[in-house]
XYZ file of N, CA and C in Angstrom:
324
model
N 13.488 -20.411 -0.459
C 13.569 -19.081 0.002
C 14.071 -19.086 1.451
N 15.022 -18.288 1.797
C 15.488 -18.116 3.114
C 14.508 -17.364 4.038
N 14.650 -17.663 5.331
C 13.770 -17.148 6.392
C 13.832 -15.485 6.210
N 14.982 -14.979 6.247
C 15.161 -13.457 6.089
C 14.494 -12.953 4.867
N 14.563 -13.674 3.721
C 13.832 -13.190 2.563
C 12.284 -13.131 2.827
N 11.787 -14.107 3.371
C 10.267 -14.245 3.771
C 9.943 -13.026 4.650
N 10.823 -12.772 5.678
C 10.600 -11.775 6.611
C 10.573 -10.384 5.910
N 11.557 -10.262 5.027
C 11.526 -8.970 4.336
C 10.342 -8.767 3.455
N 9.937 -9.866 2.751
C 8.780 -9.784 1.909
C 7.593 -9.344 2.784
N 7.407 -9.989 3.975
C 6.284 -9.742 4.780
C 6.355 -8.217 5.143
N 7.465 -7.779 5.510
C 7.563 -6.318 5.893
C 7.197 -5.383 4.682
N 7.642 -5.682 3.636
C 7.492 -4.832 2.437
C 5.944 -4.955 2.021
N 5.357 -6.127 2.022
C 4.018 -6.346 1.637
C 3.085 -5.558 2.649
N 3.421 -5.720 3.974
C 2.630 -4.975 5.045
C 2.660 -3.438 4.812
N 3.858 -2.921 4.509
C 3.979 -1.507 4.232
C 3.165 -1.110 3.076
N 3.247 -1.870 2.017
C 2.587 -1.478 0.796
C 1.049 -1.630 0.990
N 0.499 -2.646 1.650
C -0.814 -2.839 1.863
C -1.393 -1.691 2.812
N -0.616 -1.386 3.825
C -1.075 -0.299 4.757
C -1.129 1.012 3.991
N -0.170 1.346 3.204
C -0.100 2.546 2.480
C -1.206 2.691 1.456
N -1.443 1.520 0.810
C -2.597 1.541 -0.116
C -3.977 1.864 0.575
N -4.054 1.545 1.661
C -5.228 1.708 2.483
C -5.219 3.164 3.187
N -4.127 3.894 2.961
C -3.877 5.153 3.405
C -3.974 5.101 5.037
N -3.268 4.144 5.601
C -3.213 4.062 7.032
C -1.811 4.470 7.578
N -1.675 5.089 8.671
C -0.355 5.205 9.232
C -0.114 3.950 10.018
N 1.158 3.832 10.568
C 1.373 2.611 11.311
C 0.548 2.593 12.671
N 0.476 3.787 13.191
C -0.339 3.930 14.390
C -1.900 3.557 14.181
N -2.467 4.042 12.955
C -3.800 3.666 12.773
C -3.950 2.136 12.572
N -3.042 1.544 11.739
C -3.160 0.077 11.548
C -3.005 -0.590 12.977
N -1.995 -0.139 13.765
C -1.896 -0.791 14.974
C -3.104 -0.698 15.885
N -3.827 0.429 15.928
C -5.008 0.546 16.630
C -6.087 -0.383 16.119
N -6.266 -0.416 14.719
C -7.250 -1.302 14.257
C -6.893 -2.683 14.476
N -5.736 -3.042 14.532
C -5.312 -4.557 14.779
C -5.095 -4.843 16.222
N -5.288 -3.896 17.092
C -5.109 -4.109 18.469
C -3.652 -4.530 18.839
N -2.676 -4.054 18.203
C -1.273 -4.363 18.605
C -0.546 -3.041 18.673
N 0.680 -2.954 19.116
C 1.405 -1.719 19.242
C 1.998 -1.169 18.067
N 2.186 0.196 17.952
C 2.837 0.726 16.776
C 4.141 0.202 16.471
N 4.844 -0.150 17.634
C 6.161 -0.693 17.564
C 6.191 -2.051 16.878
N 5.115 -2.763 17.063
C 4.925 -4.045 16.488
C 4.842 -3.942 15.005
N 4.008 -2.982 14.525
C 3.888 -2.725 13.157
C 5.188 -2.269 12.461
N 5.859 -1.348 13.138
C 7.160 -0.849 12.694
C 8.230 -2.039 12.523
N 8.309 -2.747 13.689
C 9.279 -3.907 13.542
C 9.068 -4.966 12.467
N 7.819 -5.114 12.301
C 7.491 -6.155 11.062
C 7.817 -5.516 9.830
N 7.464 -4.236 9.544
C 7.701 -3.621 8.327
C 9.199 -3.409 8.010
N 10.055 -3.242 9.087
C 11.409 -3.151 8.981
C 12.219 -4.610 9.033
N 11.344 -5.626 9.110
C 11.917 -7.024 9.092
C 12.812 -7.122 10.289
N 12.539 -6.606 11.446
C 13.290 -6.752 12.690
C 12.725 -7.818 13.629
N 11.386 -8.227 13.353
C 10.907 -9.219 14.311
C 9.765 -9.989 13.455
N 9.678 -11.251 14.019
C 8.592 -12.131 13.420
C 7.326 -12.025 14.218
N 6.144 -11.742 13.703
C 4.940 -11.667 14.446
C 4.457 -13.039 14.811
N 3.652 -13.105 15.813
C 2.979 -14.323 16.215
C 1.882 -14.505 15.173
N 1.413 -15.850 15.229
C 0.183 -16.063 14.299
C -0.945 -15.228 14.746
N -1.094 -14.992 16.054
C -2.287 -14.188 16.494
C -2.154 -12.720 15.994
N -0.908 -12.204 15.942
C -0.677 -10.878 15.481
C -0.925 -10.725 13.983
N -0.457 -11.756 13.303
C -0.581 -11.767 11.801
C -2.157 -11.824 11.497
N -2.820 -12.541 12.267
C -4.206 -12.738 12.133
C -4.932 -11.366 12.318
N -4.572 -10.710 13.354
C -5.176 -9.367 13.693
C -4.849 -8.357 12.565
N -3.627 -8.317 12.150
C -3.239 -7.455 11.092
C -3.937 -7.603 9.820
N -4.039 -8.884 9.426
C -4.723 -9.199 8.223
C -6.185 -8.891 8.298
N -6.760 -9.048 9.463
C -8.164 -8.706 9.584
C -8.335 -7.268 9.482
N -7.493 -6.493 10.099
C -7.579 -5.081 10.129
C -7.363 -4.501 8.674
N -6.564 -5.168 7.827
C -6.405 -4.805 6.412
C -7.513 -5.365 5.507
N -8.165 -6.327 6.071
C -9.352 -6.878 5.258
C -8.718 -7.857 4.268
N -7.757 -8.573 4.530
C -7.111 -9.545 3.673
C -6.936 -10.886 4.314
N -6.681 -11.865 3.553
C -6.304 -13.238 4.057
C -4.829 -13.216 4.485
N -4.428 -13.923 5.589
C -3.070 -13.838 6.001
C -2.001 -14.201 4.908
N -2.379 -15.138 4.034
C -1.375 -15.517 2.982
C -1.043 -14.447 2.078
N -1.875 -13.426 1.951
C -1.562 -12.305 1.022
C -0.363 -11.474 1.620
N 0.026 -11.570 2.727
C 1.088 -10.839 3.424
C 2.374 -11.372 2.937
N 2.348 -12.655 2.335
C 3.544 -13.355 1.830
C 3.629 -13.470 0.422
N 2.684 -13.083 -0.396
C 2.741 -13.270 -1.864
C 3.800 -12.331 -2.451
N 4.361 -12.829 -3.528
C 5.344 -11.950 -4.172
C 4.624 -10.798 -4.865
N 5.270 -9.597 -4.918
C 4.735 -8.337 -5.478
C 5.803 -7.849 -6.351
N 5.487 -6.803 -7.100
C 6.509 -6.195 -7.914
C 7.744 -5.782 -7.152
N 7.548 -5.266 -5.952
C 8.652 -4.828 -5.099
C 9.400 -6.005 -4.492
N 8.624 -7.054 -4.201
C 9.306 -8.277 -3.499
C 9.396 -9.548 -4.310
N 9.649 -9.273 -5.655
C 9.685 -10.405 -6.573
C 11.132 -11.095 -6.583
N 11.818 -10.867 -5.681
C 13.204 -11.404 -5.663
C 13.183 -12.895 -5.972
N 13.939 -13.250 -7.045
C 13.895 -14.556 -7.663
C 12.891 -14.701 -8.778
N 12.036 -13.823 -9.013
C 11.055 -13.948 -10.027
C 11.531 -13.064 -11.260
N 12.583 -12.425 -11.257
C 12.986 -11.485 -12.232
C 13.122 -12.277 -13.608
N 13.633 -13.479 -13.555
C 13.817 -14.186 -14.762
C 12.403 -14.565 -15.430
N 11.513 -14.875 -14.571
C 10.139 -15.227 -14.969
C 9.446 -13.984 -15.632
N 9.721 -12.880 -14.819
C 9.147 -11.587 -15.396
C 9.709 -11.231 -16.738
N 10.947 -11.346 -16.793
C 11.631 -10.969 -18.143
C 11.184 -11.938 -19.282
N 10.926 -13.265 -19.053
C 10.477 -14.070 -19.987
C 9.059 -13.709 -20.480
N 8.170 -13.247 -19.382
C 6.861 -12.881 -19.815
C 6.847 -11.635 -20.577
N 7.698 -10.644 -20.221
C 7.839 -9.420 -21.057
C 8.283 -9.713 -22.456
N 9.257 -10.482 -22.504
C 9.877 -10.879 -23.852
C 8.792 -11.570 -24.693
N 7.976 -12.456 -24.089
C 7.116 -13.073 -24.904
C 5.898 -12.211 -25.409
N 5.488 -11.232 -24.516
C 4.576 -10.240 -24.835
C 5.097 -9.288 -25.907
N 6.301 -8.892 -25.782
C 6.889 -8.062 -26.812
C 6.947 -8.793 -28.153
N 7.324 -10.039 -28.123
C 7.439 -10.812 -29.349
C 6.098 -11.016 -30.057
N 5.054 -11.238 -29.303
C 3.712 -11.536 -29.749
C 3.130 -10.243 -30.349
N 3.435 -9.009 -29.589
C 2.918 -7.731 -30.067
C 3.606 -7.364 -31.391
N 4.895 -7.671 -31.552
C 5.659 -7.315 -32.667
C 5.130 -8.238 -33.924
N 4.914 -9.479 -33.673
C 4.421 -10.368 -34.641
C 2.920 -9.833 -35.102
N 2.159 -9.358 -34.248
C 0.783 -8.857 -34.594
C 1.016 -7.636 -35.344
N 1.844 -6.719 -35.097
C 2.044 -5.451 -35.840
C 2.489 -5.714 -37.136
N 3.469 -6.749 -37.288
C 4.016 -7.088 -38.597
C 2.923 -7.639 -39.441
N 1.995 -8.513 -38.909
C 0.917 -9.114 -39.749
C 0.022 -7.922 -40.131
N -0.353 -7.016 -39.316
C -1.192 -5.911 -39.666
C -0.547 -5.094 -40.725
N 0.713 -4.808 -40.578
C 1.422 -4.083 -41.697
C 1.427 -4.750 -43.087
N 1.623 -6.122 -42.937
C 1.603 -6.826 -44.207
C 0.206 -6.804 -44.930
N -0.841 -6.859 -44.130
C -2.159 -6.711 -44.613
C -2.359 -5.403 -45.318
N -1.936 -4.376 -44.573
C -2.255 -2.910 -45.101
C -1.447 -2.759 -46.414
N -0.204 -3.193 -46.382
C 0.581 -2.976 -47.529
C 0.294 -3.881 -48.790
N -0.392 -5.014 -48.513
C -0.637 -5.998 -49.567
C -1.991 -5.548 -50.329
N -2.711 -4.702 -49.765
C -3.947 -4.276 -50.340
C -3.836 -3.239 -51.357
């Protein structure tokens, strides 16, 4: 994964986590003791935060730092094939289950 992809994932995850907690950028910045511009720059993937800044932000959000970098539905770039395989597998198994239920019903 390229550095810009990681930076984009970080920004998207930060935005999502912040919004899930119903915080504005200003509110998160205050809780994390960083500037609002810092939060905005990270979310827009314009700058890399320092380790200290990441620690403050994750603490303010009540998460471990690594969670800011985990793939999510919006940031799953590169995982689409895996997601498609899982969806196909579930669909196939569900279809097989429905078929077996229908066979039992009609054989009685």
